[in-house]
């Protein structure tokens, strides 16, 4: 459920930006069912994502994102992705380096939406749309609930993180 909100928000943003062909790079620890979930969520938003465009790379060796990007972008222009969802922040740097190396102009040729947890500690100049979870807010809510329990009160709320874009956080702050 948590990751579904991430995929839904990413898909909607890509659709709103006029993107229609989307690839997804996930961490290799995701279950095999993730492919079906991702393609279904994207299809519901009218985006094309064949199952073979949902690709996995490890966290321990993020450099394996490079050949995945090269493979996707080697397709003829009208057959390659115009949107890319990176489901882990650790894959962002090698993906951007690979895209730059092959001459891909962001966001003209490809819109990249990358996962992160907020607050975003690293600052990137690259034209990436950051989408993730406000972990600092979630931890504050958990601490409030712990304080309530320690004081003998019922916790005030259930903490459920929803995916949000970096620009939404600045408006909320």
Short mmCIF file of N, CA and C in Angstrom, two decimals:
data_model
loop_
_atom_site.label_atom_id
_atom_site.label_comp_id
_atom_site.label_asym_id
_atom_site.label_seq_id
_atom_site.Cartn_x
_atom_site.Cartn_y
_atom_site.Cartn_z
N UNK A 1 0.82 -1.19 0.00
CA UNK A 1 0.00 0.00 0.00
C UNK A 1 0.87 1.26 0.00
N UNK A 2 1.93 1.26 0.83
CA UNK A 2 2.81 2.42 0.91
C UNK A 2 3.42 2.73 -0.45
N UNK A 3 3.96 1.71 -1.12
CA UNK A 3 4.63 1.97 -2.38
C UNK A 3 3.65 2.24 -3.50
N UNK A 4 2.43 1.78 -3.35
CA UNK A 4 1.42 2.05 -4.37
C UNK A 4 1.18 3.55 -4.51
N UNK A 5 1.15 4.28 -3.39
CA UNK A 5 0.94 5.73 -3.47
C UNK A 5 2.09 6.39 -4.22
N UNK A 6 3.30 5.87 -4.04
CA UNK A 6 4.46 6.39 -4.77
C UNK A 6 4.25 6.20 -6.28
N UNK A 7 3.90 4.98 -6.68
CA UNK A 7 3.70 4.69 -8.10
C UNK A 7 2.55 5.52 -8.68
N UNK A 8 1.46 5.63 -7.94
CA UNK A 8 0.32 6.40 -8.44
C UNK A 8 0.66 7.86 -8.62
N UNK A 9 1.36 8.44 -7.65
CA UNK A 9 1.74 9.85 -7.76
C UNK A 9 2.72 10.07 -8.91
N UNK A 10 3.70 9.17 -9.06
CA UNK A 10 4.68 9.29 -10.15
C UNK A 10 3.97 9.17 -11.50
N UNK A 11 3.08 8.20 -11.62
CA UNK A 11 2.37 7.99 -12.88
C UNK A 11 1.51 9.21 -13.24
N UNK A 12 0.82 9.76 -12.26
CA UNK A 12 -0.02 10.93 -12.53
C UNK A 12 0.82 12.13 -12.98
N UNK A 13 1.95 12.35 -12.31
CA UNK A 13 2.81 13.48 -12.68
C UNK A 13 3.33 13.29 -14.11
N UNK A 14 3.77 12.07 -14.44
CA UNK A 14 4.28 11.82 -15.79
C UNK A 14 3.17 12.03 -16.82
N UNK A 15 1.97 11.55 -16.54
CA UNK A 15 0.85 11.75 -17.45
C UNK A 15 0.57 13.25 -17.63
N UNK A 16 0.56 13.98 -16.51
CA UNK A 16 0.29 15.42 -16.57
C UNK A 16 1.34 16.17 -17.38
N UNK A 17 2.56 15.64 -17.42
CA UNK A 17 3.64 16.25 -18.18
C UNK A 17 3.66 15.80 -19.64
N UNK A 18 2.69 14.98 -20.02
CA UNK A 18 2.59 14.53 -21.41
C UNK A 18 3.42 13.31 -21.73
N UNK A 19 3.95 12.67 -20.74
CA UNK A 19 4.73 11.45 -20.98
C UNK A 19 3.77 10.28 -21.12
N UNK A 20 4.13 9.30 -21.96
CA UNK A 20 3.24 8.17 -22.18
C UNK A 20 3.95 6.81 -22.13
N UNK A 21 5.26 6.80 -22.30
CA UNK A 21 6.03 5.54 -22.29
C UNK A 21 6.99 5.59 -21.11
N UNK A 22 6.76 4.72 -20.13
CA UNK A 22 7.49 4.84 -18.86
C UNK A 22 8.20 3.53 -18.50
N UNK A 23 9.46 3.67 -18.13
CA UNK A 23 10.23 2.53 -17.60
C UNK A 23 10.40 2.73 -16.10
N UNK A 24 10.61 1.64 -15.40
CA UNK A 24 10.76 1.67 -13.95
C UNK A 24 11.99 0.86 -13.58
N UNK A 25 12.84 1.44 -12.74
CA UNK A 25 13.98 0.69 -12.20
C UNK A 25 13.76 0.55 -10.71
N UNK A 26 13.75 -0.69 -10.25
CA UNK A 26 13.47 -1.03 -8.86
C UNK A 26 14.69 -1.69 -8.23
N UNK A 27 14.68 -1.79 -6.91
CA UNK A 27 15.73 -2.56 -6.26
C UNK A 27 15.45 -4.04 -6.45
N UNK A 28 16.49 -4.82 -6.52
CA UNK A 28 16.33 -6.24 -6.83
C UNK A 28 15.69 -7.05 -5.71
N UNK A 29 15.40 -6.44 -4.60
CA UNK A 29 14.77 -7.15 -3.49
C UNK A 29 13.25 -7.16 -3.58
N UNK A 30 12.69 -6.45 -4.52
CA UNK A 30 11.24 -6.43 -4.69
C UNK A 30 10.76 -7.82 -5.13
N UNK A 31 9.57 -8.22 -4.69
CA UNK A 31 9.04 -9.51 -5.13
C UNK A 31 8.70 -9.47 -6.62
N UNK A 32 8.62 -10.63 -7.22
CA UNK A 32 8.30 -10.72 -8.65
C UNK A 32 6.95 -10.07 -8.96
N UNK A 33 6.06 -10.04 -8.00
CA UNK A 33 4.74 -9.45 -8.22
C UNK A 33 4.80 -7.94 -8.45
N UNK A 34 5.93 -7.31 -8.13
CA UNK A 34 6.06 -5.87 -8.31
C UNK A 34 5.88 -5.47 -9.77
N UNK A 35 6.36 -6.31 -10.68
CA UNK A 35 6.24 -5.99 -12.11
C UNK A 35 4.77 -5.83 -12.49
N UNK A 36 3.94 -6.79 -12.09
CA UNK A 36 2.52 -6.72 -12.42
C UNK A 36 1.86 -5.50 -11.76
N UNK A 37 2.24 -5.22 -10.52
CA UNK A 37 1.68 -4.06 -9.83
C UNK A 37 2.05 -2.78 -10.56
N UNK A 38 3.32 -2.63 -10.89
CA UNK A 38 3.79 -1.41 -11.56
C UNK A 38 3.12 -1.23 -12.91
N UNK A 39 3.08 -2.27 -13.72
CA UNK A 39 2.47 -2.13 -15.05
C UNK A 39 0.98 -1.84 -14.94
N UNK A 40 0.31 -2.42 -13.94
CA UNK A 40 -1.12 -2.18 -13.74
C UNK A 40 -1.39 -0.73 -13.31
N UNK A 41 -0.61 -0.24 -12.34
CA UNK A 41 -0.79 1.14 -11.88
C UNK A 41 -0.53 2.12 -13.01
N UNK A 42 0.51 1.89 -13.78
CA UNK A 42 0.82 2.80 -14.89
C UNK A 42 -0.25 2.72 -15.97
N UNK A 43 -0.74 1.53 -16.25
CA UNK A 43 -1.80 1.38 -17.26
C UNK A 43 -3.07 2.09 -16.83
N UNK A 44 -3.37 2.08 -15.54
CA UNK A 44 -4.56 2.78 -15.04
C UNK A 44 -4.44 4.29 -15.28
N UNK A 45 -3.23 4.79 -15.37
CA UNK A 45 -3.00 6.21 -15.64
C UNK A 45 -2.76 6.45 -17.12
N UNK A 46 -3.06 5.46 -17.95
CA UNK A 46 -2.93 5.56 -19.42
C UNK A 46 -1.48 5.67 -19.88
N UNK A 47 -0.58 5.02 -19.15
CA UNK A 47 0.83 5.02 -19.51
C UNK A 47 1.23 3.62 -19.99
N UNK A 48 2.08 3.59 -21.00
CA UNK A 48 2.59 2.34 -21.55
C UNK A 48 3.84 1.94 -20.81
N UNK A 49 3.82 0.75 -20.22
CA UNK A 49 4.99 0.19 -19.55
C UNK A 49 4.94 -1.32 -19.68
N UNK A 50 5.60 -1.86 -20.71
CA UNK A 50 5.60 -3.31 -20.85
C UNK A 50 6.39 -3.94 -19.69
N UNK A 51 6.07 -5.17 -19.33
CA UNK A 51 6.76 -5.81 -18.20
C UNK A 51 8.28 -5.81 -18.31
N UNK A 52 8.81 -5.87 -19.53
CA UNK A 52 10.27 -5.90 -19.69
C UNK A 52 10.90 -4.51 -19.51
N UNK A 53 10.10 -3.49 -19.23
CA UNK A 53 10.63 -2.18 -18.89
C UNK A 53 10.66 -1.95 -17.38
N UNK A 54 10.24 -2.94 -16.62
CA UNK A 54 10.38 -2.90 -15.17
C UNK A 54 11.65 -3.71 -14.86
N UNK A 55 12.72 -2.99 -14.58
CA UNK A 55 14.04 -3.60 -14.45
C UNK A 55 14.57 -3.44 -13.02
N UNK A 56 15.41 -4.38 -12.61
CA UNK A 56 15.92 -4.35 -11.24
C UNK A 56 17.44 -4.21 -11.22
N UNK A 57 17.90 -3.46 -10.22
CA UNK A 57 19.34 -3.31 -9.97
C UNK A 57 19.53 -3.37 -8.46
N UNK A 58 20.71 -3.78 -8.06
CA UNK A 58 20.96 -3.94 -6.63
C UNK A 58 21.33 -2.62 -5.96
N UNK A 59 21.12 -2.57 -4.66
CA UNK A 59 21.56 -1.41 -3.88
C UNK A 59 23.06 -1.46 -3.65
N UNK A 60 23.58 -2.67 -3.49
CA UNK A 60 25.01 -2.83 -3.21
C UNK A 60 25.88 -2.49 -4.40
N UNK A 61 25.34 -2.66 -5.60
CA UNK A 61 26.08 -2.39 -6.84
C UNK A 61 25.23 -1.53 -7.78
N UNK A 62 24.99 -0.28 -7.39
CA UNK A 62 24.10 0.56 -8.21
C UNK A 62 24.63 0.85 -9.61
N UNK A 63 25.93 0.58 -9.85
CA UNK A 63 26.47 0.81 -11.19
C UNK A 63 25.78 -0.04 -12.25
N UNK A 64 25.06 -1.09 -11.83
CA UNK A 64 24.34 -1.92 -12.80
C UNK A 64 23.15 -1.19 -13.41
N UNK A 65 22.83 -0.02 -12.90
CA UNK A 65 21.79 0.80 -13.52
C UNK A 65 22.27 1.30 -14.89
N UNK A 66 23.56 1.51 -15.04
CA UNK A 66 24.12 2.07 -16.28
C UNK A 66 23.74 1.25 -17.51
N UNK A 67 24.00 -0.06 -17.55
CA UNK A 67 23.60 -0.79 -18.76
C UNK A 67 22.09 -0.86 -18.96
N UNK A 68 21.33 -0.79 -17.88
CA UNK A 68 19.87 -0.79 -18.02
C UNK A 68 19.41 0.48 -18.74
N UNK A 69 19.98 1.61 -18.32
CA UNK A 69 19.66 2.89 -18.97
C UNK A 69 20.09 2.85 -20.43
N UNK A 70 21.29 2.37 -20.69
CA UNK A 70 21.79 2.31 -22.06
C UNK A 70 20.91 1.42 -22.94
N UNK A 71 20.45 0.31 -22.39
CA UNK A 71 19.58 -0.58 -23.14
C UNK A 71 18.25 0.11 -23.47
N UNK A 72 17.63 0.71 -22.46
CA UNK A 72 16.34 1.38 -22.69
C UNK A 72 16.47 2.50 -23.71
N UNK A 73 17.52 3.29 -23.59
CA UNK A 73 17.65 4.46 -24.46
C UNK A 73 18.25 4.13 -25.82
N UNK A 74 18.64 2.88 -26.05
CA UNK A 74 19.15 2.48 -27.36
C UNK A 74 18.02 2.17 -28.35
N UNK A 75 16.81 2.10 -27.84
CA UNK A 75 15.66 1.85 -28.72
C UNK A 75 15.45 3.06 -29.64
N UNK A 76 14.79 2.85 -30.79
CA UNK A 76 14.45 3.99 -31.64
C UNK A 76 13.64 5.02 -30.83
N UNK A 77 13.80 6.29 -31.18
CA UNK A 77 13.24 7.38 -30.37
C UNK A 77 11.76 7.19 -30.03
N UNK A 78 10.94 6.81 -30.96
CA UNK A 78 9.50 6.66 -30.71
C UNK A 78 9.15 5.37 -29.96
N UNK A 79 10.14 4.53 -29.72
CA UNK A 79 9.90 3.26 -29.02
C UNK A 79 10.58 3.20 -27.66
N UNK A 80 11.28 4.24 -27.29
CA UNK A 80 11.96 4.22 -25.99
C UNK A 80 11.15 5.03 -24.97
N UNK A 81 11.46 4.84 -23.71
CA UNK A 81 10.71 5.57 -22.68
C UNK A 81 10.91 7.08 -22.80
N UNK A 82 9.84 7.81 -22.45
CA UNK A 82 9.97 9.26 -22.31
C UNK A 82 9.79 9.66 -20.85
N UNK A 83 9.60 8.64 -20.00
CA UNK A 83 9.52 8.83 -18.56
C UNK A 83 10.26 7.70 -17.87
N UNK A 84 10.88 8.01 -16.75
CA UNK A 84 11.63 7.00 -15.99
C UNK A 84 11.33 7.19 -14.52
N UNK A 85 10.96 6.10 -13.87
CA UNK A 85 10.74 6.12 -12.42
C UNK A 85 11.85 5.30 -11.77
N UNK A 86 12.61 5.95 -10.90
CA UNK A 86 13.65 5.28 -10.12
C UNK A 86 13.09 5.11 -8.71
N UNK A 87 12.91 3.88 -8.29
CA UNK A 87 12.24 3.64 -7.01
C UNK A 87 13.19 3.67 -5.82
N UNK A 88 14.46 3.96 -6.06
CA UNK A 88 15.40 4.09 -4.95
C UNK A 88 16.42 5.18 -5.27
N UNK A 89 16.62 6.05 -4.32
CA UNK A 89 17.52 7.19 -4.48
C UNK A 89 18.95 6.77 -4.82
N UNK A 90 19.36 5.60 -4.37
CA UNK A 90 20.72 5.13 -4.64
C UNK A 90 20.98 4.87 -6.11
N UNK A 91 19.94 4.73 -6.89
CA UNK A 91 20.10 4.50 -8.33
C UNK A 91 20.14 5.80 -9.13
N UNK A 92 19.87 6.92 -8.49
CA UNK A 92 19.75 8.18 -9.21
C UNK A 92 21.07 8.64 -9.83
N UNK A 93 22.12 8.68 -9.05
CA UNK A 93 23.40 9.18 -9.58
C UNK A 93 23.90 8.38 -10.78
N UNK A 94 23.95 7.03 -10.70
CA UNK A 94 24.41 6.31 -11.88
C UNK A 94 23.46 6.44 -13.07
N UNK A 95 22.16 6.55 -12.80
CA UNK A 95 21.21 6.73 -13.91
C UNK A 95 21.45 8.07 -14.61
N UNK A 96 21.62 9.12 -13.82
CA UNK A 96 21.84 10.45 -14.41
C UNK A 96 23.18 10.51 -15.14
N UNK A 97 24.20 9.89 -14.58
CA UNK A 97 25.51 9.86 -15.25
C UNK A 97 25.40 9.14 -16.59
N UNK A 98 24.70 8.04 -16.61
CA UNK A 98 24.54 7.27 -17.85
C UNK A 98 23.74 8.06 -18.88
N UNK A 99 22.67 8.72 -18.44
CA UNK A 99 21.87 9.53 -19.36
C UNK A 99 22.69 10.68 -19.94
N UNK A 100 23.48 11.30 -19.12
CA UNK A 100 24.34 12.39 -19.58
C UNK A 100 25.38 11.87 -20.59
N UNK A 101 25.94 10.74 -20.28
CA UNK A 101 26.98 10.14 -21.13
C UNK A 101 26.45 9.83 -22.53
N UNK A 102 25.20 9.43 -22.63
CA UNK A 102 24.64 9.09 -23.95
C UNK A 102 23.98 10.29 -24.63
N UNK A 103 24.05 11.46 -23.98
CA UNK A 103 23.55 12.69 -24.60
C UNK A 103 22.06 12.94 -24.42
N UNK A 104 21.46 12.28 -23.48
CA UNK A 104 20.03 12.48 -23.22
C UNK A 104 19.84 13.83 -22.53
N UNK A 105 18.96 14.65 -23.05
CA UNK A 105 18.68 15.97 -22.49
C UNK A 105 17.46 15.88 -21.58
N UNK A 106 17.71 16.13 -20.29
CA UNK A 106 16.62 16.10 -19.31
C UNK A 106 16.11 17.51 -19.09
N UNK A 107 14.88 17.74 -19.01
CA UNK A 107 13.74 16.83 -19.14
C UNK A 107 13.16 16.77 -20.55
N UNK A 108 13.85 17.37 -21.53
CA UNK A 108 13.31 17.38 -22.89
C UNK A 108 13.09 15.96 -23.42
N UNK A 109 14.11 15.12 -23.34
CA UNK A 109 14.02 13.76 -23.89
C UNK A 109 13.38 12.77 -22.92
N UNK A 110 13.54 13.02 -21.64
CA UNK A 110 13.12 12.05 -20.63
C UNK A 110 12.84 12.78 -19.33
N UNK A 111 11.72 12.48 -18.71
CA UNK A 111 11.41 13.01 -17.40
C UNK A 111 11.74 11.93 -16.38
N UNK A 112 12.55 12.27 -15.40
CA UNK A 112 12.97 11.32 -14.37
C UNK A 112 12.30 11.69 -13.05
N UNK A 113 11.62 10.72 -12.48
CA UNK A 113 11.07 10.85 -11.13
C UNK A 113 11.83 9.86 -10.27
N UNK A 114 12.46 10.36 -9.23
CA UNK A 114 13.30 9.52 -8.37
C UNK A 114 12.81 9.53 -6.94
N UNK A 115 12.85 8.38 -6.33
CA UNK A 115 12.44 8.23 -4.93
C UNK A 115 13.49 8.84 -4.01
N UNK A 116 13.02 9.39 -2.92
CA UNK A 116 13.89 9.82 -1.84
C UNK A 116 13.09 9.87 -0.57
N UNK A 117 13.78 9.92 0.53
CA UNK A 117 13.14 10.18 1.81
C UNK A 117 13.49 11.60 2.21
N UNK A 118 12.49 12.34 2.65
CA UNK A 118 12.71 13.72 3.07
C UNK A 118 12.97 13.76 4.56
N UNK A 119 13.83 14.61 5.04
CA UNK A 119 14.46 15.69 4.27
C UNK A 119 15.56 15.13 3.36
N UNK A 120 15.62 15.69 2.18
CA UNK A 120 16.61 15.30 1.18
C UNK A 120 17.95 15.90 1.58
N UNK A 121 18.89 15.05 1.93
CA UNK A 121 20.17 15.54 2.43
C UNK A 121 21.12 15.97 1.32
N UNK A 122 21.07 15.26 0.21
CA UNK A 122 21.93 15.61 -0.92
C UNK A 122 21.22 16.60 -1.82
N UNK A 123 21.93 17.57 -2.28
CA UNK A 123 21.35 18.53 -3.22
C UNK A 123 21.89 18.20 -4.61
N UNK A 124 20.99 18.04 -5.53
CA UNK A 124 21.35 17.72 -6.91
C UNK A 124 20.90 18.86 -7.81
N UNK A 125 21.74 19.21 -8.76
CA UNK A 125 21.38 20.23 -9.73
C UNK A 125 20.63 19.63 -10.91
N UNK A 126 20.64 18.31 -10.99
CA UNK A 126 20.02 17.64 -12.14
C UNK A 126 18.51 17.85 -12.14
N UNK A 127 17.93 17.92 -13.32
CA UNK A 127 16.48 18.10 -13.42
C UNK A 127 15.74 16.79 -13.13
N UNK A 128 15.67 16.46 -11.86
CA UNK A 128 14.98 15.26 -11.39
C UNK A 128 13.81 15.72 -10.53
N UNK A 129 12.71 15.04 -10.66
CA UNK A 129 11.57 15.30 -9.79
C UNK A 129 11.66 14.32 -8.63
N UNK A 130 11.81 14.85 -7.42
CA UNK A 130 11.94 14.01 -6.23
C UNK A 130 10.56 13.69 -5.67
N UNK A 131 10.33 12.42 -5.42
CA UNK A 131 9.08 11.95 -4.85
C UNK A 131 9.41 10.95 -3.75
N UNK A 132 8.85 11.16 -2.59
CA UNK A 132 9.17 10.23 -1.51
C UNK A 132 8.29 10.46 -0.31
N UNK A 133 8.87 10.19 0.83
CA UNK A 133 8.12 10.22 2.08
C UNK A 133 8.79 11.16 3.06
N UNK A 134 7.98 11.96 3.73
CA UNK A 134 8.48 12.90 4.71
C UNK A 134 8.75 12.15 6.01
N UNK A 135 9.91 11.55 6.08
CA UNK A 135 10.29 10.72 7.22
C UNK A 135 10.38 11.55 8.50
N UNK A 136 10.85 12.77 8.39
CA UNK A 136 10.95 13.63 9.58
C UNK A 136 9.55 13.86 10.17
N UNK A 137 8.57 14.13 9.33
CA UNK A 137 7.19 14.31 9.80
C UNK A 137 6.68 13.02 10.44
N UNK A 138 6.93 11.89 9.78
CA UNK A 138 6.48 10.60 10.31
C UNK A 138 7.08 10.31 11.68
N UNK A 139 8.36 10.61 11.83
CA UNK A 139 9.01 10.38 13.13
C UNK A 139 8.44 11.30 14.21
N UNK A 140 8.14 12.55 13.83
CA UNK A 140 7.52 13.46 14.80
C UNK A 140 6.16 12.94 15.25
N UNK A 141 5.38 12.39 14.32
CA UNK A 141 4.08 11.83 14.68
C UNK A 141 4.24 10.62 15.60
N UNK A 142 5.24 9.80 15.31
CA UNK A 142 5.50 8.63 16.17
C UNK A 142 5.90 9.06 17.58
N UNK A 143 6.74 10.08 17.66
CA UNK A 143 7.17 10.57 18.98
C UNK A 143 5.98 11.13 19.77
N UNK A 144 5.08 11.82 19.09
CA UNK A 144 3.87 12.33 19.75
C UNK A 144 3.05 11.16 20.30
N UNK A 145 2.91 10.11 19.51
CA UNK A 145 2.16 8.94 19.96
C UNK A 145 2.85 8.25 21.14
N UNK A 146 4.16 8.16 21.11
CA UNK A 146 4.91 7.57 22.22
C UNK A 146 4.72 8.40 23.48
N UNK A 147 4.82 9.71 23.33
CA UNK A 147 4.59 10.60 24.49
C UNK A 147 3.19 10.39 25.06
N UNK A 148 2.18 10.27 24.18
CA UNK A 148 0.81 10.04 24.64
C UNK A 148 0.72 8.72 25.42
N UNK A 149 1.33 7.67 24.89
CA UNK A 149 1.29 6.37 25.57
C UNK A 149 1.97 6.43 26.93
N UNK A 150 3.10 7.09 26.99
CA UNK A 150 3.82 7.22 28.26
C UNK A 150 3.01 8.01 29.29
N UNK A 151 2.21 8.94 28.81
CA UNK A 151 1.38 9.75 29.71
C UNK A 151 0.04 9.07 30.03
N UNK A 152 -0.14 7.85 29.52
CA UNK A 152 -1.38 7.12 29.78
C UNK A 152 -2.54 7.53 28.91
N UNK A 153 -2.26 8.27 27.84
CA UNK A 153 -3.32 8.70 26.92
C UNK A 153 -3.34 7.79 25.69
N UNK A 154 -4.49 7.75 25.06
CA UNK A 154 -4.62 7.04 23.79
C UNK A 154 -3.87 7.85 22.72
N UNK A 155 -3.08 7.18 21.88
CA UNK A 155 -2.42 7.95 20.80
C UNK A 155 -3.44 8.71 19.97
N UNK A 156 -3.06 9.92 19.57
CA UNK A 156 -3.99 10.80 18.87
C UNK A 156 -4.27 10.40 17.43
N UNK A 157 -3.29 9.83 16.80
CA UNK A 157 -3.49 9.52 15.39
C UNK A 157 -2.65 8.34 14.97
N UNK A 158 -3.11 7.76 13.90
CA UNK A 158 -2.35 6.70 13.25
C UNK A 158 -1.47 7.38 12.21
N UNK A 159 -0.22 7.03 12.19
CA UNK A 159 0.71 7.67 11.26
C UNK A 159 0.80 6.85 9.98
N UNK A 160 0.39 7.47 8.89
CA UNK A 160 0.46 6.82 7.59
C UNK A 160 1.14 7.78 6.63
N UNK A 161 2.32 7.40 6.18
CA UNK A 161 3.05 8.26 5.26
C UNK A 161 2.46 8.13 3.86
N UNK A 162 2.32 9.24 3.20
CA UNK A 162 1.87 9.28 1.81
C UNK A 162 3.00 9.87 0.98
N UNK A 163 3.14 9.36 -0.22
CA UNK A 163 4.17 9.89 -1.11
C UNK A 163 3.86 11.35 -1.43
N UNK A 164 4.91 12.18 -1.42
CA UNK A 164 4.75 13.59 -1.76
C UNK A 164 5.96 14.05 -2.56
N UNK A 165 5.73 15.06 -3.37
CA UNK A 165 6.80 15.64 -4.18
C UNK A 165 7.53 16.69 -3.36
N UNK A 166 8.79 16.92 -3.70
CA UNK A 166 9.60 17.90 -2.97
C UNK A 166 8.95 19.27 -2.99
N UNK A 167 8.34 19.66 -4.11
CA UNK A 167 7.72 20.98 -4.17
C UNK A 167 6.49 21.08 -3.26
N UNK A 168 5.87 19.98 -2.95
CA UNK A 168 4.74 19.98 -2.02
C UNK A 168 5.22 20.20 -0.58
N UNK A 169 6.39 19.68 -0.27
CA UNK A 169 6.94 19.85 1.08
C UNK A 169 7.26 21.31 1.36
N UNK A 170 7.79 22.01 0.38
CA UNK A 170 8.14 23.41 0.60
C UNK A 170 6.88 24.24 0.80
N UNK A 171 5.80 23.87 0.15
CA UNK A 171 4.54 24.58 0.36
C UNK A 171 3.95 24.27 1.72
N UNK A 172 4.20 23.05 2.24
CA UNK A 172 3.63 22.61 3.50
C UNK A 172 4.38 23.16 4.70
N UNK A 173 5.66 23.46 4.51
CA UNK A 173 6.51 23.90 5.62
C UNK A 173 6.17 25.27 6.14
#
